[in-house]
Amino acid sequence: MTVKELFDSMDYGPAPESAAEALAWLVDMGDRFGHFIDGAFTAPGAGFESKNPATGEVLATITQATQTDVDAAVKAARKAQPKWEKLGGPGRARYLYAIARLLQKHARLFAVLETLDNGKPIRESRDIDVPLAQRHFYYHAGMAQLMEEVLPGRAALGVCGQIIPWNFPLLMLAWKVAPALAMGNTVVLKPAEYTSLTALLFADICTQAGLPRGVVNIVTGDGAVGEMIVAAEVDKIAFTGSTSVGRRIREATAGSGKALTLELGGKSPYIVFDDADLDSAIEGLVDAIWFNQGQVCCAGSRLLVQESVAETFHARLIARMDKLRIGNPLDKCIDVGAVVDPVQLATIRGMVEANTAGQVHQADIALPAGGCYYPPTLITGLAPSDRLMQEEIFGPVLVSCTFRTPAEAVELANNSRYGLAATVWTENVNLALDIAPKLAAGVVWVNATNLFDAAAGFGGVRESGFGREGGWEGLAAYTRPVGKAKALKPVESFSGSGAPADPIDRTAKLYVGGKQARPDGGYSRPVWGKGGALLGHVGLANRKDVRNAVEAAQGAAAWGRATGHLRAQILYYIAENLSARAGEFAHRLDAITGARHGAREVEASIQRLFTYAAWADKYDGRVHSVPIRGVALAMNEPVGVIGALCADEAPLLGLVSVMAPALAMGNRVVLVASEPFPLAATDFYQVLDTSDVPGGVVNILTGSHAELAAPLAGHLNLDAVWSFSSTPLSKAVEAASAGNLKRSWVNNALARDWFANDSAEWLAQASEVKNIWVPYGE
Ligand code: NAI
């Protein structure tokens, strides 16, 4: 293209970035990579080729790790961990800071290598991936520095296994490695098989930073290596990738005691109201769905546009699509680069070709010959239930449907099994701030999209996974309370054969929807005291009762919208009513458990209620100063409906300890009472009845924990499941939770001191952080 032609067309001329330095680095490394274990590269072994998706050219050969390699990496990480943790936060901060500096120094090399390996435009790797990776290390250098001061009583988890995808290879590495190292953990990380090169360059950076050997270990290979890491003796698995693999990891780690965070897929809504600045919303869409060729977990891939402006919006969008520049990713003028691999390209093509609904518009631009290119695509006129409106395409394909009212927009937006991110576009601040809290998403962008920062947590709800990366909440996933818990022994029911003290039928029922309910199966069992006296009968709940209780809890969603002040009032009222009957409950607890600490347990239960009543209007969110013209509001939201198997050993306090924080944060609960000592819970119904607790907010079942664990944990309308049962059910509960990837919190057969309280832990488990990015200021 001549300068004259450029002047005539006002088009962009080619501006290629040089690949020389990156290619030279590959040559220096011998074009063949082993793993990075215990501070050194291993000899390259059998493996696979890593190719440039824009050209098909082979960049390097990567080694497929064997079990021996993974074992060696885990062993190195284990050996290095205690010393790394003992170095202390400020000591570790120096290393993180050094890594950040080196990432900055070698920014161009990283950006070019990333673009060569992944196919993303150099503009993105240079201006987004690499700077955000640096930012993550700087931010977490600060977190390491402050750890002892701001997180007293927290310790490192130990060795973290980290498995990352190919869409943001270096950035996902930074999201995983920086917080783990900051908190004193060591890591074994596996990059995705398509894109291992920047992780291997990062290994080189660790050496340059003088990082103690074994602190960072990188093994390469495919999903089979991922499975080996999941099965290894590690203390945590952090995974980012597809929902199907995330589910398998949930099942594989169930009951293992390994901490788990999953950052999975999405089908994020991009909502455009009729008063929006439509041109800005269209530019936003370019960033939402054509950023990184749409291979972004939080891509705004589902356009919901208000009917009144849909026609003009689509027309303008199509015109904009035709102006997108697609081509050599190393060209600094390119908007859309290459899809990561021919396999991914075939998946995208297959999904679009299989679709017969709506109207397909593909950008009217010539695709470069060779290489994995797919044209920017828009499919309009889809119905909410169409496959492409529901399934993640993970390519540059936007699907669209219309809505009429804000309520319909929310309904359509939430009509998804995913809940990662959402974008709201409107000039009306009241509307934006009305809609944002109603969206099932971990991140909401107002009049902006795809904004990320180390200070703002990122992660989803529903089948988009659980746990957050970044911000304060991200740190919790890399620490544990100090101290070692003792094993929890199963607590047995007493047996007996005596007749009841009086002839009145005392079969306690279940408590569902604010009413006492007979168990569906009609079965009950006798409950004996320590000396063999018959204390009463208790109903045995079954699968159907679980369903009824969850339904009742779902129906009480208004509790989540009640003010913290109101929730506090009701918790105080429960405490007051329990207090009025303290003597009676204490006496009864002594008879039920045969222990003599009934009075202490009642008093602790009252205190627990007071504590969470106090918290109900004080567990505030945060305002993050993120580097945009605006703020990110980290709002604590209720998780939803929480099901819990309550502690056997503390029948009243265990139940209250679960119920109080859950209610304080706006959740509804389905509680399965202590199995051996259920009568403490059934007596408690009357306290609830007299305390203005709305029906359905608290539901209590009695029966066998072993029988109720799977129906409860597997229920698809439950948002979280907790188990403090003394029956070893952690594995069953976590495995059953994999269905809808609900959050789980289990005791792993370890004892908890119910008389001690850790509000921070309970409040965090009972809430979900939503980061709402709001433009603010000039
Ligand atoms: P994937 O989920 O299979 O791969 C992600 C990572 O997990 C890779 O490092 C892979 O080697 C590893 N892995 C695969 N199977 C594993 C197993 N059984 N145990 C442990 N680790 C395992 O994603 P894939 O196949 O690369 O992409 C398929 C689809 O997944 C995409 O089309 C997209 O829809 C989705 N995806 C979502 C991502 C996100 O950020 N949420 C990222 C990448 C893919």
Coordinates of C-alpha atoms in Angstrom, one line a residue, residues 66-562:
T66 CA 4.6 -37.8 33.1
Q67 CA 3.5 -38.9 36.5
T68 CA 7.2 -38.8 37.6
D69 CA 7.4 -35.1 36.5
V70 CA 4.3 -34.1 38.3
D71 CA 5.5 -36.0 41.4
A72 CA 8.9 -34.2 41.2
A73 CA 7.2 -30.8 40.9
V74 CA 4.9 -31.4 43.8
K75 CA 7.8 -32.7 45.9
A76 CA 9.9 -29.6 45.1
A77 CA 7.0 -27.3 46.0
R78 CA 6.4 -29.2 49.2
K79 CA 10.0 -29.0 50.2
A80 CA 10.3 -25.3 49.5
Q81 CA 7.0 -24.2 51.1
P82 CA 7.8 -24.0 54.9
K83 CA 10.9 -21.8 54.2
W84 CA 9.0 -19.6 51.8
E85 CA 6.2 -19.1 54.3
K86 CA 8.7 -18.4 57.2
L87 CA 10.4 -15.8 55.1
G88 CA 7.5 -13.6 56.1
G89 CA 5.3 -11.3 54.1
P90 CA 7.8 -8.5 53.7
G91 CA 10.5 -11.0 52.6
R92 CA 8.2 -12.5 50.0
A93 CA 7.0 -9.1 48.9
R94 CA 10.6 -8.3 47.7
Y95 CA 10.4 -11.3 45.3
L96 CA 7.0 -10.4 44.0
Y97 CA 8.1 -6.9 43.5
A98 CA 11.2 -8.1 41.6
I99 CA 9.0 -10.3 39.4
A100 CA 6.7 -7.3 38.6
R101 CA 9.8 -5.2 37.7
L102 CA 11.1 -7.9 35.4
L103 CA 7.7 -8.4 33.8
Q104 CA 7.8 -4.7 33.1
K105 CA 11.4 -4.8 31.8
H106 CA 10.6 -7.6 29.4
A107 CA 7.1 -6.4 28.6
R108 CA 7.6 -6.3 24.8
L109 CA 9.1 -9.8 24.7
F110 CA 6.1 -11.2 26.7
A111 CA 3.6 -9.4 24.5
V112 CA 5.1 -10.6 21.3
L113 CA 5.5 -14.1 22.5
E114 CA 1.9 -14.2 23.7
T115 CA 0.6 -13.0 20.4
L116 CA 2.7 -15.5 18.5
D117 CA 1.5 -18.4 20.6
N118 CA -2.1 -17.4 21.1
G119 CA -3.0 -15.3 18.0
K120 CA -4.4 -12.4 20.0
P121 CA -3.8 -8.9 18.6
I122 CA -0.5 -7.4 19.8
R123 CA -2.5 -4.3 20.9
E124 CA -4.2 -6.5 23.4
S125 CA -1.3 -8.4 24.7
R126 CA 0.8 -5.2 24.9
D127 CA -1.9 -3.0 26.4
I128 CA -4.0 -5.4 28.5
D129 CA -2.5 -8.9 29.2
V130 CA 1.0 -7.9 30.1
P131 CA 0.3 -4.6 32.0
L132 CA -2.4 -6.4 34.0
A133 CA 0.0 -9.3 34.8
Q134 CA 2.5 -6.8 36.1
R135 CA -0.2 -5.0 38.1
H136 CA -1.1 -8.3 39.7
F137 CA 2.4 -8.9 41.0
Y138 CA 2.7 -5.3 42.2
Y139 CA -0.6 -5.4 44.0
H140 CA 0.1 -8.8 45.6
A141 CA 3.6 -7.7 46.6
G142 CA 1.7 -5.2 48.7
M143 CA -0.6 -7.9 50.0
A144 CA 2.4 -9.9 51.1
Q145 CA 3.9 -6.9 52.8
L146 CA 0.6 -6.3 54.7
M147 CA -0.4 -9.9 55.4
E148 CA 0.6 -10.1 59.0
E149 CA -1.0 -6.8 59.8
V150 CA -4.3 -7.3 57.9
L151 CA -4.8 -11.0 58.0
P152 CA -3.8 -12.0 61.6
G153 CA -4.5 -15.6 62.4
R154 CA -4.2 -16.7 58.7
A155 CA -1.6 -19.1 57.3
A156 CA -0.7 -20.4 53.9
L157 CA -2.5 -23.4 52.6
G158 CA 0.7 -25.1 51.5
V159 CA 1.2 -26.4 47.9
C160 CA -1.3 -25.1 45.3
G161 CA -2.0 -26.9 42.0
Q162 CA -3.0 -24.4 39.4
I163 CA -4.4 -25.2 36.0
I164 CA -5.0 -22.4 33.5
P165 CA -6.5 -22.0 30.0
W166 CA -5.2 -20.7 26.8
N167 CA -7.2 -17.5 26.3
F168 CA -5.0 -15.3 28.7
P169 CA -2.0 -17.4 29.2
L170 CA 0.2 -15.0 31.1
L171 CA -2.6 -13.1 32.8
M172 CA -4.2 -16.2 34.2
L173 CA -0.8 -17.3 35.4
A174 CA -0.4 -14.0 37.2
W175 CA -3.9 -14.2 38.7
K176 CA -3.0 -17.6 40.1
V177 CA 0.7 -17.3 41.1
A178 CA 0.8 -13.8 42.6
P179 CA -1.7 -14.3 45.4
A180 CA -0.5 -17.8 46.1
L181 CA 3.1 -16.7 46.6
A182 CA 2.1 -13.6 48.5
M183 CA 0.3 -15.6 51.1
G184 CA 3.2 -18.1 51.5
N185 CA 2.2 -20.9 49.3
T186 CA 4.3 -22.6 46.7
V187 CA 2.8 -23.7 43.3
V188 CA 2.7 -26.3 40.6
L189 CA 1.2 -24.7 37.6
K190 CA 0.2 -26.2 34.3
P191 CA -0.4 -23.9 31.3
A192 CA -2.8 -24.9 28.6
E193 CA -1.3 -27.1 25.9
Y194 CA -1.9 -24.6 23.1
T195 CA -0.1 -21.7 24.9
S196 CA 2.7 -22.7 27.2
L197 CA 5.4 -20.4 26.0
T198 CA 4.8 -17.3 28.2
A199 CA 4.6 -19.5 31.3
L200 CA 8.0 -20.9 30.4
L201 CA 9.4 -17.4 29.8
F202 CA 7.9 -16.6 33.3
A203 CA 10.0 -19.5 34.7
D204 CA 13.0 -17.8 33.3
I205 CA 11.9 -14.5 35.0
C206 CA 11.6 -16.4 38.3
T207 CA 15.3 -17.5 37.9
Q208 CA 16.3 -13.9 37.1
A209 CA 14.4 -12.7 40.2
G210 CA 16.4 -15.2 42.3
L211 CA 13.2 -16.8 43.5
P212 CA 14.1 -19.7 45.8
R213 CA 13.9 -22.9 44.0
G214 CA 10.8 -25.0 44.2
V215 CA 8.5 -22.0 45.0
V216 CA 7.2 -21.9 41.4
N217 CA 7.1 -25.1 39.4
I218 CA 5.7 -25.3 35.9
V219 CA 4.8 -28.6 34.2
T220 CA 3.4 -28.7 30.7
G221 CA 1.0 -31.0 28.9
D222 CA -2.6 -31.7 28.2
G223 CA -5.6 -32.5 30.4
A224 CA -4.1 -35.8 31.5
V225 CA -1.4 -33.8 33.3
G226 CA -4.1 -31.6 34.8
E227 CA -5.7 -34.7 36.2
M228 CA -2.4 -35.8 37.7
I229 CA -2.1 -32.4 39.5
V230 CA -5.7 -32.6 40.7
A231 CA -4.9 -36.1 42.1
A232 CA -1.6 -35.1 43.6
E233 CA -0.8 -34.3 47.3
V234 CA -1.6 -30.7 47.0
D235 CA -3.6 -28.5 49.4
K236 CA -5.5 -26.5 46.8
I237 CA -6.6 -26.6 43.2
A238 CA -7.2 -23.4 41.4
F239 CA -8.7 -23.9 38.0
T240 CA -9.8 -21.7 35.1
G241 CA -11.3 -23.3 32.1
S242 CA -14.5 -25.0 30.8
T243 CA -17.4 -25.8 33.1
S244 CA -17.3 -29.5 32.1
V245 CA -13.7 -29.9 33.3
G246 CA -14.5 -27.8 36.4
R247 CA -17.3 -30.2 37.3
R248 CA -14.9 -33.2 36.9
I249 CA -12.4 -31.5 39.2
R250 CA -15.2 -30.8 41.8
E251 CA -16.0 -34.5 41.7
A252 CA -12.4 -35.6 41.8
T253 CA -11.5 -33.5 44.8
A254 CA -14.7 -34.2 46.7
G255 CA -14.0 -34.9 50.3
S256 CA -10.2 -34.7 49.8
G257 CA -9.9 -31.6 52.0
K258 CA -8.2 -29.8 49.1
A259 CA -9.4 -26.2 48.8
L260 CA -10.9 -25.5 45.4
T261 CA -11.7 -22.4 43.3
L262 CA -13.2 -22.7 39.9
E263 CA -13.4 -19.9 37.3
L264 CA -15.5 -21.4 34.5
G265 CA -17.5 -20.5 31.5
G266 CA -20.1 -17.8 30.9
K267 CA -22.7 -16.5 28.5
S268 CA -22.7 -13.0 29.8
P269 CA -25.5 -10.6 29.0
Y270 CA -24.9 -7.3 27.4
I271 CA -28.0 -5.2 28.1
V272 CA -28.6 -2.1 26.1
F273 CA -31.5 0.1 27.2
D274 CA -33.2 2.5 24.7
D275 CA -31.8 5.6 26.5
A276 CA -28.2 4.4 26.2
D277 CA -25.5 6.2 24.2
L278 CA -25.9 3.7 21.4
D279 CA -22.6 4.5 19.7
S280 CA -20.7 4.0 22.9
A281 CA -22.6 0.8 23.5
I282 CA -21.5 -0.4 20.1
E283 CA -17.9 0.4 20.8
G284 CA -18.4 -1.4 24.1
L285 CA -19.6 -4.4 22.2
V286 CA -16.4 -4.4 20.1
D287 CA -14.5 -4.9 23.4
A288 CA -17.1 -7.3 24.8
I289 CA -17.2 -9.9 22.0
W290 CA -14.4 -9.2 19.6
F291 CA -11.8 -8.7 22.2
N292 CA -9.5 -11.7 22.0
Q293 CA -11.7 -13.1 19.2
G294 CA -14.5 -13.6 21.8
Q295 CA -12.4 -16.3 23.6
V296 CA -13.1 -14.6 26.9
C297 CA -14.9 -16.3 29.7
C298 CA -16.7 -13.1 30.6
A299 CA -17.3 -12.0 27.0
G300 CA -20.5 -10.0 26.5
S301 CA -21.7 -12.7 24.1
R302 CA -25.4 -12.4 24.6
L303 CA -26.8 -9.0 23.5
L304 CA -30.1 -8.0 25.0
V305 CA -31.3 -4.8 23.3
Q306 CA -34.5 -3.0 24.1
E307 CA -37.0 -3.5 21.3
S308 CA -37.6 0.2 20.6
V309 CA -34.0 0.7 19.5
A310 CA -33.1 -2.8 18.3
E311 CA -33.4 -2.2 14.6
T312 CA -31.2 0.9 14.5
F313 CA -28.8 -0.7 17.0
H314 CA -28.3 -3.8 14.9
A315 CA -27.9 -1.7 11.7
R316 CA -25.2 0.4 13.3
L317 CA -23.6 -2.6 14.8
I318 CA -23.4 -4.3 11.4
A319 CA -21.9 -1.2 9.9
R320 CA -19.3 -1.2 12.7
M321 CA -18.5 -4.9 12.2
D322 CA -17.7 -4.3 8.6
K323 CA -15.0 -1.8 9.7
L324 CA -13.2 -4.2 12.0
R325 CA -9.7 -5.0 10.9
I326 CA -8.9 -8.7 11.0
G327 CA -5.5 -10.0 10.2
N328 CA -1.9 -10.6 11.3
P329 CA -2.1 -10.3 15.1
L330 CA 1.4 -8.8 15.2
D331 CA 0.1 -5.8 13.3
K332 CA -0.6 -3.0 15.7
C333 CA -3.6 -1.8 13.7
I334 CA -5.5 -5.1 14.0
D335 CA -8.7 -5.4 16.0
V336 CA -9.3 -9.1 15.5
G337 CA -6.6 -11.7 15.4
A338 CA -6.5 -15.5 15.0
V339 CA -8.5 -18.1 17.0
V340 CA -6.2 -20.1 19.2
D341 CA -6.2 -23.4 17.3
P342 CA -7.8 -25.2 14.4
V343 CA -9.7 -27.3 16.9
Q344 CA -11.3 -24.3 18.5
L345 CA -12.0 -22.8 15.0
A346 CA -13.8 -26.0 14.1
T347 CA -15.9 -25.9 17.3
I348 CA -17.0 -22.3 16.6
R349 CA -17.7 -23.1 12.9
G350 CA -19.6 -26.2 13.9
M351 CA -21.8 -24.4 16.4
V352 CA -22.7 -21.6 14.0
E353 CA -23.4 -23.9 11.1
A354 CA -25.6 -26.1 13.2
N355 CA -27.8 -23.1 14.1
T356 CA -30.9 -22.6 11.9
A357 CA -32.6 -19.9 13.9
G358 CA -32.4 -16.1 13.5
Q359 CA -30.4 -14.1 10.9
V360 CA -26.7 -14.5 10.6
H361 CA -24.6 -11.5 9.7
Q362 CA -20.9 -11.9 9.2
A363 CA -18.5 -9.0 8.8
D364 CA -18.0 -8.1 5.2
I365 CA -14.2 -8.3 5.4
A366 CA -11.7 -10.6 3.6
L367 CA -10.1 -13.1 6.0
P368 CA -6.3 -13.6 5.6
A369 CA -5.4 -16.7 3.8
G370 CA -4.2 -19.6 6.0
G371 CA -4.3 -19.3 9.8
C372 CA -7.2 -19.8 12.1
Y373 CA -9.5 -16.8 11.3
Y374 CA -13.2 -16.5 11.8
P375 CA -15.2 -13.5 10.8
P376 CA -16.9 -11.3 13.4
T377 CA -20.5 -12.6 13.5
L378 CA -23.8 -11.4 14.8
I379 CA -26.9 -13.6 15.0
T380 CA -30.1 -11.6 15.6
G381 CA -33.7 -12.6 16.2
L382 CA -32.9 -15.6 18.5
A383 CA -35.3 -16.9 21.1
P384 CA -34.0 -17.1 24.7
S385 CA -34.1 -20.9 24.5
D386 CA -32.1 -21.3 21.3
R387 CA -29.0 -23.3 21.8
L388 CA -26.7 -20.4 20.8
M389 CA -28.4 -18.1 23.4
Q390 CA -27.6 -20.7 26.1
E391 CA -24.3 -22.2 25.2
E392 CA -20.9 -20.7 25.3
I393 CA -19.4 -20.4 21.8
F394 CA -16.1 -19.0 22.9
G395 CA -15.5 -17.3 19.6
P396 CA -16.2 -13.9 17.8
V397 CA -19.9 -14.7 17.6
L398 CA -22.5 -12.4 19.2
V399 CA -26.1 -13.6 19.6
S400 CA -28.9 -11.2 20.2
C401 CA -32.5 -11.0 21.3
T402 CA -34.8 -8.1 22.3
F403 CA -36.7 -7.1 25.5
R404 CA -39.4 -4.6 26.3
T405 CA -39.1 -3.7 30.0
P406 CA -36.3 -3.6 32.6
A407 CA -38.0 -6.5 34.4
E408 CA -37.9 -8.6 31.2
A409 CA -34.3 -7.6 30.7
V410 CA -33.4 -9.0 34.1
E411 CA -35.4 -12.1 33.5
L412 CA -33.7 -12.8 30.2
A413 CA -30.3 -11.9 31.5
N414 CA -30.7 -14.4 34.4
N415 CA -32.1 -17.1 32.1
S416 CA -28.8 -18.9 32.0
R417 CA -27.0 -21.6 33.9
Y418 CA -24.0 -19.3 34.0
G419 CA -23.4 -16.2 36.1
L420 CA -20.0 -14.7 35.5
A421 CA -20.4 -11.1 34.3
A422 CA -23.0 -8.7 32.9
T423 CA -22.9 -5.3 31.2
V424 CA -25.6 -2.7 31.6
W425 CA -25.8 0.2 29.2
T426 CA -28.0 3.2 30.0
E427 CA -27.7 6.9 30.6
N428 CA -30.1 6.6 33.6
V429 CA -28.1 6.0 36.8
N430 CA -31.3 5.0 38.7
L431 CA -32.0 2.3 36.1
A432 CA -28.4 1.0 36.1
L433 CA -28.2 0.8 39.9
D434 CA -31.6 -0.8 40.0
I435 CA -30.6 -3.5 37.5
A436 CA -27.1 -4.3 38.7
P437 CA -28.0 -6.0 42.0
K438 CA -30.7 -8.1 40.3
L439 CA -28.3 -9.7 37.9
A440 CA -26.9 -13.2 38.6
A441 CA -23.3 -12.3 38.0
G442 CA -20.1 -11.9 39.9
V443 CA -19.1 -8.8 38.0
V444 CA -21.3 -6.1 36.5
W445 CA -20.0 -3.3 34.3
V446 CA -22.1 -0.1 33.9
N447 CA -21.5 1.7 30.6
A448 CA -18.3 -0.2 30.1
T449 CA -17.2 -3.7 29.6
N450 CA -14.4 -6.2 30.2
L451 CA -12.6 -4.1 32.8
F452 CA -10.2 -5.9 35.1
D453 CA -7.9 -5.0 38.0
A454 CA -6.0 -6.7 40.7
A455 CA -7.9 -4.7 43.3
A456 CA -11.3 -5.9 42.2
G457 CA -12.2 -9.6 42.7
F458 CA -13.3 -11.5 39.7
G459 CA -15.3 -14.7 39.6
G460 CA -18.8 -16.0 39.1
V461 CA -21.9 -17.6 40.6
R462 CA -24.0 -20.5 39.4
E463 CA -22.1 -22.8 36.9
S464 CA -19.5 -20.1 36.2
G465 CA -17.8 -21.5 39.3
F466 CA -16.9 -20.2 42.8
G467 CA -14.2 -18.3 44.5
R468 CA -12.8 -14.9 43.5
E469 CA -9.5 -13.9 42.1
G470 CA -8.0 -10.6 42.9
G471 CA -9.0 -8.1 45.7
W472 CA -9.3 -9.0 49.3
E473 CA -11.7 -11.8 48.7
G474 CA -9.2 -13.5 46.4
L475 CA -6.7 -13.8 49.2
A476 CA -9.1 -15.9 51.4
A477 CA -8.8 -18.6 48.8
Y478 CA -5.0 -18.9 49.5
T479 CA -5.1 -18.9 53.3
R480 CA -6.5 -21.0 56.1
P481 CA -6.9 -20.3 59.8
V482 CA -3.8 -21.1 61.8
G483 CA -3.8 -24.2 64.0
K484 CA -4.7 -27.8 63.4
A485 CA -8.1 -29.2 64.0
K486 CA -8.7 -32.5 65.7
A487 CA -10.6 -35.4 64.1
L488 CA -14.3 -35.4 64.7
K489 CA -15.7 -38.7 65.9
P490 CA -19.2 -39.8 64.9
V491 CA -21.8 -38.9 67.6
E492 CA -24.2 -41.8 68.3
S493 CA -27.8 -41.6 69.3
F494 CA -28.7 -43.1 72.7
S495 CA -30.8 -46.3 72.8
G496 CA -33.4 -47.4 75.2
S497 CA -36.5 -49.4 75.7
G498 CA -38.6 -47.4 78.3
A499 CA -42.1 -46.2 77.9
P500 CA -42.8 -42.5 77.6
A501 CA -43.0 -40.5 80.9
D502 CA -46.6 -39.5 79.8
P503 CA -48.9 -41.1 77.3
I504 CA -49.3 -38.0 75.0
D505 CA -47.9 -38.5 71.5
R506 CA -44.8 -36.3 71.2
T507 CA -43.8 -36.8 67.6
A508 CA -42.0 -33.7 66.5
K509 CA -42.7 -32.7 62.9
L510 CA -40.6 -31.0 60.3
Y511 CA -40.6 -27.2 59.9
V512 CA -41.2 -26.2 56.3
G513 CA -42.4 -22.8 55.0
G514 CA -43.0 -21.5 58.6
K515 CA -45.3 -24.4 59.5
Q516 CA -44.9 -27.8 61.1
A517 CA -45.2 -30.5 58.5
R518 CA -45.6 -34.2 58.8
P519 CA -42.8 -36.0 57.0
D520 CA -43.8 -37.2 53.5
G521 CA -43.0 -40.8 54.2
G522 CA -44.9 -40.7 57.5
Y523 CA -42.0 -42.3 59.3
S524 CA -40.7 -41.4 62.7
R525 CA -38.2 -42.8 65.2
P526 CA -37.9 -42.7 68.9
V527 CA -35.4 -40.5 70.6
W528 CA -33.9 -41.7 73.8
G529 CA -32.1 -39.9 76.6
K530 CA -28.7 -41.0 78.0
G531 CA -30.3 -43.2 80.7
G532 CA -32.6 -44.9 78.1
A533 CA -35.7 -42.8 78.9
L534 CA -37.9 -42.1 75.9
L535 CA -37.8 -38.4 75.2
G536 CA -40.2 -38.3 72.2
H537 CA -40.4 -39.2 68.6
V538 CA -39.0 -37.4 65.6
G539 CA -40.1 -37.3 62.0
L540 CA -37.8 -38.8 59.3
A541 CA -37.5 -36.6 56.3
N542 CA -37.0 -37.9 52.9
R543 CA -36.1 -36.6 49.4
K544 CA -39.5 -35.2 48.9
D545 CA -39.3 -33.2 52.2
V546 CA -36.0 -31.8 51.0
R547 CA -37.7 -30.7 47.8
N548 CA -40.6 -29.1 49.7
A549 CA -38.2 -27.3 52.0
V550 CA -36.1 -25.9 49.2
E551 CA -39.2 -24.8 47.4
A552 CA -40.4 -23.0 50.5
A553 CA -37.0 -21.3 50.9
Q554 CA -37.0 -20.3 47.2
G555 CA -40.4 -18.7 47.8
A556 CA -39.0 -16.6 50.6
A557 CA -36.6 -14.7 48.3
A558 CA -37.9 -11.3 49.7
W559 CA -35.7 -12.0 52.8
G560 CA -32.6 -11.3 50.6
R561 CA -34.0 -7.8 49.8
A562 CA -35.0 -6.9 53.3

